[in-house]
Every structure is written in structure tokens, then in C-alpha cells.
Short mmCIF file of C-alpha atoms in Angstrom, two decimals:
data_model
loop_
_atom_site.label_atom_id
_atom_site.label_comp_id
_atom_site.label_asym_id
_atom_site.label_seq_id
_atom_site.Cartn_x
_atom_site.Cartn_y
_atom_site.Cartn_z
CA UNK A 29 -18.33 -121.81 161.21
CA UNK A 30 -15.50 -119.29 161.26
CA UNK A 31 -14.19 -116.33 158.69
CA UNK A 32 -11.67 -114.36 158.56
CA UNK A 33 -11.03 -110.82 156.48
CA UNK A 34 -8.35 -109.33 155.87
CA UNK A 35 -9.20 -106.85 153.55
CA UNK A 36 -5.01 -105.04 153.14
CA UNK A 37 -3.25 -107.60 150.92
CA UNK A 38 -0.46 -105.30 150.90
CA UNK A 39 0.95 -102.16 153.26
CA UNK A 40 4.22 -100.10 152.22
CA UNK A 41 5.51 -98.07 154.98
CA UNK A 42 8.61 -95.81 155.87
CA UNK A 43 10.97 -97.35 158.52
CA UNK A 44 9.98 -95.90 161.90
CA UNK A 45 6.65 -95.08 161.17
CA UNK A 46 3.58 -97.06 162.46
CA UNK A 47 1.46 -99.32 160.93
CA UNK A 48 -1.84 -101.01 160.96
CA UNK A 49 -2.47 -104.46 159.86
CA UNK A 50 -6.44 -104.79 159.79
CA UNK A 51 -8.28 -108.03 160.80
CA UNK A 52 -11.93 -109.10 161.25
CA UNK A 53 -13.18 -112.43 162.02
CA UNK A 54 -17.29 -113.97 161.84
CA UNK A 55 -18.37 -116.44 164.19
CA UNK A 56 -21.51 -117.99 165.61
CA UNK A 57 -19.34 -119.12 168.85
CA UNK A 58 -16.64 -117.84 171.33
CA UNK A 59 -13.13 -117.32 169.46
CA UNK A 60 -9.55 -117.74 170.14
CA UNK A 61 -7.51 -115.33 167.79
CA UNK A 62 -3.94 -115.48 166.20
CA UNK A 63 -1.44 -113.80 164.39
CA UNK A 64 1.23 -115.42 162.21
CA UNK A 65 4.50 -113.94 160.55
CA UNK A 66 6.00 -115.72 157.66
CA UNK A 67 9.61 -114.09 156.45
CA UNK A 68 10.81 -115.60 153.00
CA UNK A 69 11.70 -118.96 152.42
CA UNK A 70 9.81 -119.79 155.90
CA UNK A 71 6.87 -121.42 158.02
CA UNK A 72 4.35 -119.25 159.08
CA UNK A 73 5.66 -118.90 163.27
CA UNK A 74 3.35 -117.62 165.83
CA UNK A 75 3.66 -113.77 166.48
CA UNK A 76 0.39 -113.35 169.15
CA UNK A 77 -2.39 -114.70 170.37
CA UNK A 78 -5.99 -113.90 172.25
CA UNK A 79 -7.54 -116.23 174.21
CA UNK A 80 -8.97 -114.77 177.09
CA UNK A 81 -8.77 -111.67 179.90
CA UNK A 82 -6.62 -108.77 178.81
CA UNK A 83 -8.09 -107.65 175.22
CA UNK A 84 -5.01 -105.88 174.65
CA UNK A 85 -2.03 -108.75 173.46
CA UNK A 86 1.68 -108.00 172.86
CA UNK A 87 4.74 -109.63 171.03
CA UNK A 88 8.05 -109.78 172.15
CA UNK A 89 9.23 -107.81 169.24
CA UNK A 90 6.43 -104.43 169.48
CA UNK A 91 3.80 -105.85 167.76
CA UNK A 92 0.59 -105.38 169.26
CA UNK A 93 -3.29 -106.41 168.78
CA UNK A 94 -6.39 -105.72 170.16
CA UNK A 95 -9.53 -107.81 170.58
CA UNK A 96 -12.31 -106.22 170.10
CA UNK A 97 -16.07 -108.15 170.16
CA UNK A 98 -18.55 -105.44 169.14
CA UNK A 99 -16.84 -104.86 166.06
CA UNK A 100 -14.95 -108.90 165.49
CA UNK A 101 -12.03 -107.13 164.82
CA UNK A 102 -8.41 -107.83 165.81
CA UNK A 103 -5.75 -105.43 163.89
CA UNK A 104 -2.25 -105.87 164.36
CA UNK A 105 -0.22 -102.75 164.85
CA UNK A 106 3.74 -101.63 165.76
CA UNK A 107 4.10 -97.98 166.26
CA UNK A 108 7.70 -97.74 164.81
CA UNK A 109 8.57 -100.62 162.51
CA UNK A 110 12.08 -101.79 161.49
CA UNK A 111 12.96 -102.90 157.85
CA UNK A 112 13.28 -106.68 159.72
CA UNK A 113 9.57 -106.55 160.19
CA UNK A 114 9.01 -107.18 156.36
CA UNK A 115 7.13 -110.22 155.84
CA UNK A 116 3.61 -111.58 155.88
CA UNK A 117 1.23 -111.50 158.07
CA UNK A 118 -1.75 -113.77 158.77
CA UNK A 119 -4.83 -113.33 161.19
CA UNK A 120 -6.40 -116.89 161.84
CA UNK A 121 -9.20 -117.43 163.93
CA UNK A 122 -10.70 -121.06 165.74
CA UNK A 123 -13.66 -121.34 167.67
CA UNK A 124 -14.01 -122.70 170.79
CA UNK A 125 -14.08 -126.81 170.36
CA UNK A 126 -13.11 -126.93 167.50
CA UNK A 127 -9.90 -128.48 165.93
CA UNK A 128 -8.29 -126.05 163.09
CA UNK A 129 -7.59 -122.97 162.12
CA UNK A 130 -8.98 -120.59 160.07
CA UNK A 131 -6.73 -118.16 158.38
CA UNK A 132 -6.79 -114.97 156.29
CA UNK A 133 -5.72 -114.28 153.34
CA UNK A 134 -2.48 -112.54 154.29
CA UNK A 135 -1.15 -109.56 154.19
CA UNK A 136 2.72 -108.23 152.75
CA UNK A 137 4.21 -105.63 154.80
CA UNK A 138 6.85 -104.01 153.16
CA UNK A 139 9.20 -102.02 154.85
CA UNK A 140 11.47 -99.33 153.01
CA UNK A 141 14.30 -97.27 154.29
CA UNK B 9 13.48 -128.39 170.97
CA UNK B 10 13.29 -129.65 167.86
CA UNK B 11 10.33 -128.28 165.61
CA UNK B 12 8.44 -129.72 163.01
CA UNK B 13 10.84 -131.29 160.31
CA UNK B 14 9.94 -131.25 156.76
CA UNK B 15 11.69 -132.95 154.30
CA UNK B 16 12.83 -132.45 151.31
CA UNK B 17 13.39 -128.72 151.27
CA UNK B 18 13.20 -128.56 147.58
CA UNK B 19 11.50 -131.10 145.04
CA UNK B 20 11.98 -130.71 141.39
CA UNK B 21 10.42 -133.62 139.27
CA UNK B 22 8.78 -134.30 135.63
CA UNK B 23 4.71 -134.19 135.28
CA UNK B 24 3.37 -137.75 135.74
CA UNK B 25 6.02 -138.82 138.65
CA UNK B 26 5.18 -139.62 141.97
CA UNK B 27 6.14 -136.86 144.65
CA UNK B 28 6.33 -138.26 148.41
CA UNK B 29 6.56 -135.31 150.95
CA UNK B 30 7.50 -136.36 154.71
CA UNK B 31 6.78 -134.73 158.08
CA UNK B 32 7.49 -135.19 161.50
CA UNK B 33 5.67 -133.59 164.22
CA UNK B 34 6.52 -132.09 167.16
CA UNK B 35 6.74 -134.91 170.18
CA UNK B 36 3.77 -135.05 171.86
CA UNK B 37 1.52 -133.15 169.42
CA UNK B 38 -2.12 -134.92 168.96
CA UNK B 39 -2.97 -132.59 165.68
CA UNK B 40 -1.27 -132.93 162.44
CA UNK B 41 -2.00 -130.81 159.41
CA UNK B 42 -1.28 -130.46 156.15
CA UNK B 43 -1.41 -127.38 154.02
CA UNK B 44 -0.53 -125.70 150.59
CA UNK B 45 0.54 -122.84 149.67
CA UNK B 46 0.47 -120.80 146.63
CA UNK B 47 0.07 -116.81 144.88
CA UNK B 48 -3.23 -117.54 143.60
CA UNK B 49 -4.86 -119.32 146.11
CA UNK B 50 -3.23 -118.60 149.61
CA UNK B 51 -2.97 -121.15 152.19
CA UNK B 52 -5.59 -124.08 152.08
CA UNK B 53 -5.97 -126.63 154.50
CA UNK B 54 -5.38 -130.11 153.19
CA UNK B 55 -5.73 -132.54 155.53
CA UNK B 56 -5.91 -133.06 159.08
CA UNK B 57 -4.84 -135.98 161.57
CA UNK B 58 -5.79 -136.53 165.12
CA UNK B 59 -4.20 -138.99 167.11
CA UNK B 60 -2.78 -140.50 163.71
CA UNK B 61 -6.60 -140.86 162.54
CA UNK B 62 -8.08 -138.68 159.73
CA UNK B 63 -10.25 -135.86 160.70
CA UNK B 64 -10.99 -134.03 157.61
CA UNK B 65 -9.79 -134.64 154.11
CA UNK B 66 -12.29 -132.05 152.60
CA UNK B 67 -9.25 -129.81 151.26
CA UNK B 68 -7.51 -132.70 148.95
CA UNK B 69 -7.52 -131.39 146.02
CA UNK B 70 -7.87 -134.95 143.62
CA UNK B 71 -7.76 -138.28 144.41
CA UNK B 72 -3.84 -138.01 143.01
CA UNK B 73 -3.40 -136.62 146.22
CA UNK B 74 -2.80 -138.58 149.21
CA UNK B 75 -1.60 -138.68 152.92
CA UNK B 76 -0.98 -141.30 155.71
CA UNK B 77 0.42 -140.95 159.36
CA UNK B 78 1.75 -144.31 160.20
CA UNK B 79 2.29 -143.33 163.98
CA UNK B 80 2.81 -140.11 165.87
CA UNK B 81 5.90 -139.52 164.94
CA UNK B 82 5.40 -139.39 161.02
CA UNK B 83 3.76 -138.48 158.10
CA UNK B 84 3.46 -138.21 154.35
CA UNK B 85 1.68 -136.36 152.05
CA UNK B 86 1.86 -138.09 148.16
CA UNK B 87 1.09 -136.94 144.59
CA UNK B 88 0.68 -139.52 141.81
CA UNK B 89 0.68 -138.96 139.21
CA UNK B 90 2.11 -135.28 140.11
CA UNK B 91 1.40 -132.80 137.43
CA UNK B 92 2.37 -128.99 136.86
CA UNK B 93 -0.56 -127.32 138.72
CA UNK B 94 0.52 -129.44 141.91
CA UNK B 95 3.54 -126.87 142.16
CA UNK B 96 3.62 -124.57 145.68
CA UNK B 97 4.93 -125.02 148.95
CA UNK B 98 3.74 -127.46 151.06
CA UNK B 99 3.54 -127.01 154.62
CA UNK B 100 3.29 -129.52 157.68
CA UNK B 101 1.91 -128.61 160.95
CA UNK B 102 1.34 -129.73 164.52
CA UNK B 103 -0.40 -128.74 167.77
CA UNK B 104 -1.29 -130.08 170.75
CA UNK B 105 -5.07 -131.03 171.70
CA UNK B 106 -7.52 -127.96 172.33
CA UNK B 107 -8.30 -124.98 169.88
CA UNK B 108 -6.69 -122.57 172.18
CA UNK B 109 -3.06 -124.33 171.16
CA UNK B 110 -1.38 -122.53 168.16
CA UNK B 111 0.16 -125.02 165.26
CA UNK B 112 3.54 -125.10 165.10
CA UNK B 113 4.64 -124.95 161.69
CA UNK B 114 7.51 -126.63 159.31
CA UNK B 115 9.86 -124.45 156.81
CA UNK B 116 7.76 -126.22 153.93
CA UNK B 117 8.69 -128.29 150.75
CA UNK B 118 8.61 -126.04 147.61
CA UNK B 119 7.75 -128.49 145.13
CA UNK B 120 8.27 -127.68 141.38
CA UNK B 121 6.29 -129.95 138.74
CA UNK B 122 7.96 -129.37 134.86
#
């Protein structure tokens, strides 16, 4: 079976500055990992994923995460973030073969000018 | 491309009614799911369909709560009776076959029992 941690429910930052979103996973078996952005009033839509190869994993909007197996960690992180980027974030982890999803808790980045 | 469609947006009804909530998949999707949302608890996995058949209905919450998907191109989640605890947002999701395929996720029905 699969867990997921993510132990920031919430993050203020400044505009411009960077940010960590931190994410850590348990599993008996190989993982694919995700991250999901929800903005108000909206589905959760996929923002990056790991599957395989290149441990380092990038958004089309700056976000970036890192897969890392010695420590089952996969934080999310932007070095400058824009007020747009306020929302919620969700880490979700499935092993391989199996058929859902397991997702964090969440976690509210808030943005301020 | 469409994406998955939710409907209603909104649902506002009296304790003890019955509350239908409808979803349609993306085409072509084997996986639907079914989820809830809420402050207190999060997201929690409802129910899951695979090729139309039941996987998992661990997450239903009572027996008041119910789901069907017909064919591939539809499905409902139901409440009856509904009662106030039952409010959140209820969210509808596909994917295709494999656990390396992300779900695709609806805009939700925020469903409001008075």
C-alpha cells in the first residue's frame, strides 16, 4: 500500500520569492508520482508528473519537482512565484499496477503582493 | 477536447431528499472515479469503476450513498435520503488504463444539504 505526507497545510509567501511545497510518499513497490493544482471553484488539474528517467520534472508554468528515492520525497518548488500561483496543491502517489491514486492532504499556497 | 462534465454545478436541497449527481467521462477513459471533498476531511475516494464494473466501493460513506455507470459514457453518484453532513463538493474523475495515466478531473458539484 501507498502514503502520502504532506506535512505544510499552508505556505504564505511574498510575490517573487521562492517557495517549497514539501512531499513524501511510503511504498512497498515502484511509484509513479504527481502533482495537482486546484484554483477556487475548480477540479484538481494535473501540474507534473514522475514516472521514470530524468528525476528532475518541470511544468509549463516554473514549477518544478524532484524525485528523490533514498529519502521518498518529491517537493514541489518555483523559484519566483506570481500572485496567479495561489491555490492548492496536492502530491498523490500510485504504485506500479495498481489502479488509483493516492493523494495528500493538500497544501494552500498563498501568494501576497 | 471536451473534459470530464459534471453536472449540476450547484445543488441546494432539504435533508431527507434524494440528490442525483451525473458525470461523463472523458471518451475513451477505462477508469472512473468518484470523490468528495470537504475542510475537515480532504479528498476521499468514493468509488471506483473500471470498464463500467465496480472496483472498489470501500470509500462510500452509508448505504444512502450510491453510484451506477450504465455505459462508458455515464455515470451517477446518488444520496437518499440526503442529509446535512452529505454537504461538500463532489468530484468525478477519469483516466485511461495503467497507473502511470493521471485522472482527469471535473469542476465538481458543490452540494448544499439544509
Amino acid at each position: 500500500a501507498q502514503s502520502v505526507t504532506q506535512l505544510d497545510s499552508q505556505v504564505p509567501v511574498f510575490e517573487e520569492a521562492p517557495v517549497e511545497l514539501r512531499c513524501n510518499y511510503s511504498s512497498s513497490v515502484s511509484v509513479y508520482l504527481f502533482w495537482y493544482v486546484q484554483y477556487p471553484n475548480q477540479g484538481l488539474q494535473l501540474l507534473l508528473k514522475y514516472l521514470s528517467g530524468s528525476t528532475l520534472v518541470e511544468s509549463i508554468n516554473g514549477f518544478e519537482a524532484e524525485f528523490n528515492k533514498s529519502q521518498t520525497s518529491f517537493h514541489l518548488r518555483k523559484p519566483s512565484v506570481h500572485i496567479s500561483d495561489t491555490a492548492e496543491y496536492f502530491c498523490a502517489v500510485s504504485g506500479y499496477n495498481t489502479d488509483k491514486l493516492i493523494f495528500g492532504t493538500g497544501t494552500r499556497l498563498q501568494v501576497f503582493p | 477536447d471536451a473534459g470530464v462534465i459534471q453536472s449540476p454545478r450547484h445543488e441546494v436541497t432539504e435533508m431527507g431528499q434524494e440528490v442525483t449527481l451525473r458525470c461523463k467521462p472523458i471518451s475513451g477513459h477505462d477508469y472512473l472515479f468518484w470523490y468528495r471533498q470537504t475542510m475537515m476531511r480532504g479528498l476521499e475516494l468514493l468509488i471506483y469503476f473500471n470498464n463500467n464494473v465496480p472496483i472498489d466501493d470501500s470509500g462510500m460513506p452509508e448505504d444512502r450513498f450510491s453510484a451506477k455507470m450504465p455505459n462508458a459514457s455515464f455515470s451517477t453518484l446518488k444520496i437518499q435520503p440526503s442529509e446535512p453532513r452529505d454537504s461538500a463538493v463532489y468530484f468525478c474523475a477519469s483516466s485511461l488504463a495503467y497507473s502511470n495515466q493521471p485522472q482527469h478531473f471535473g469542476d465538481g458539484t458543490r452540494l448544499s444539504i439544509l
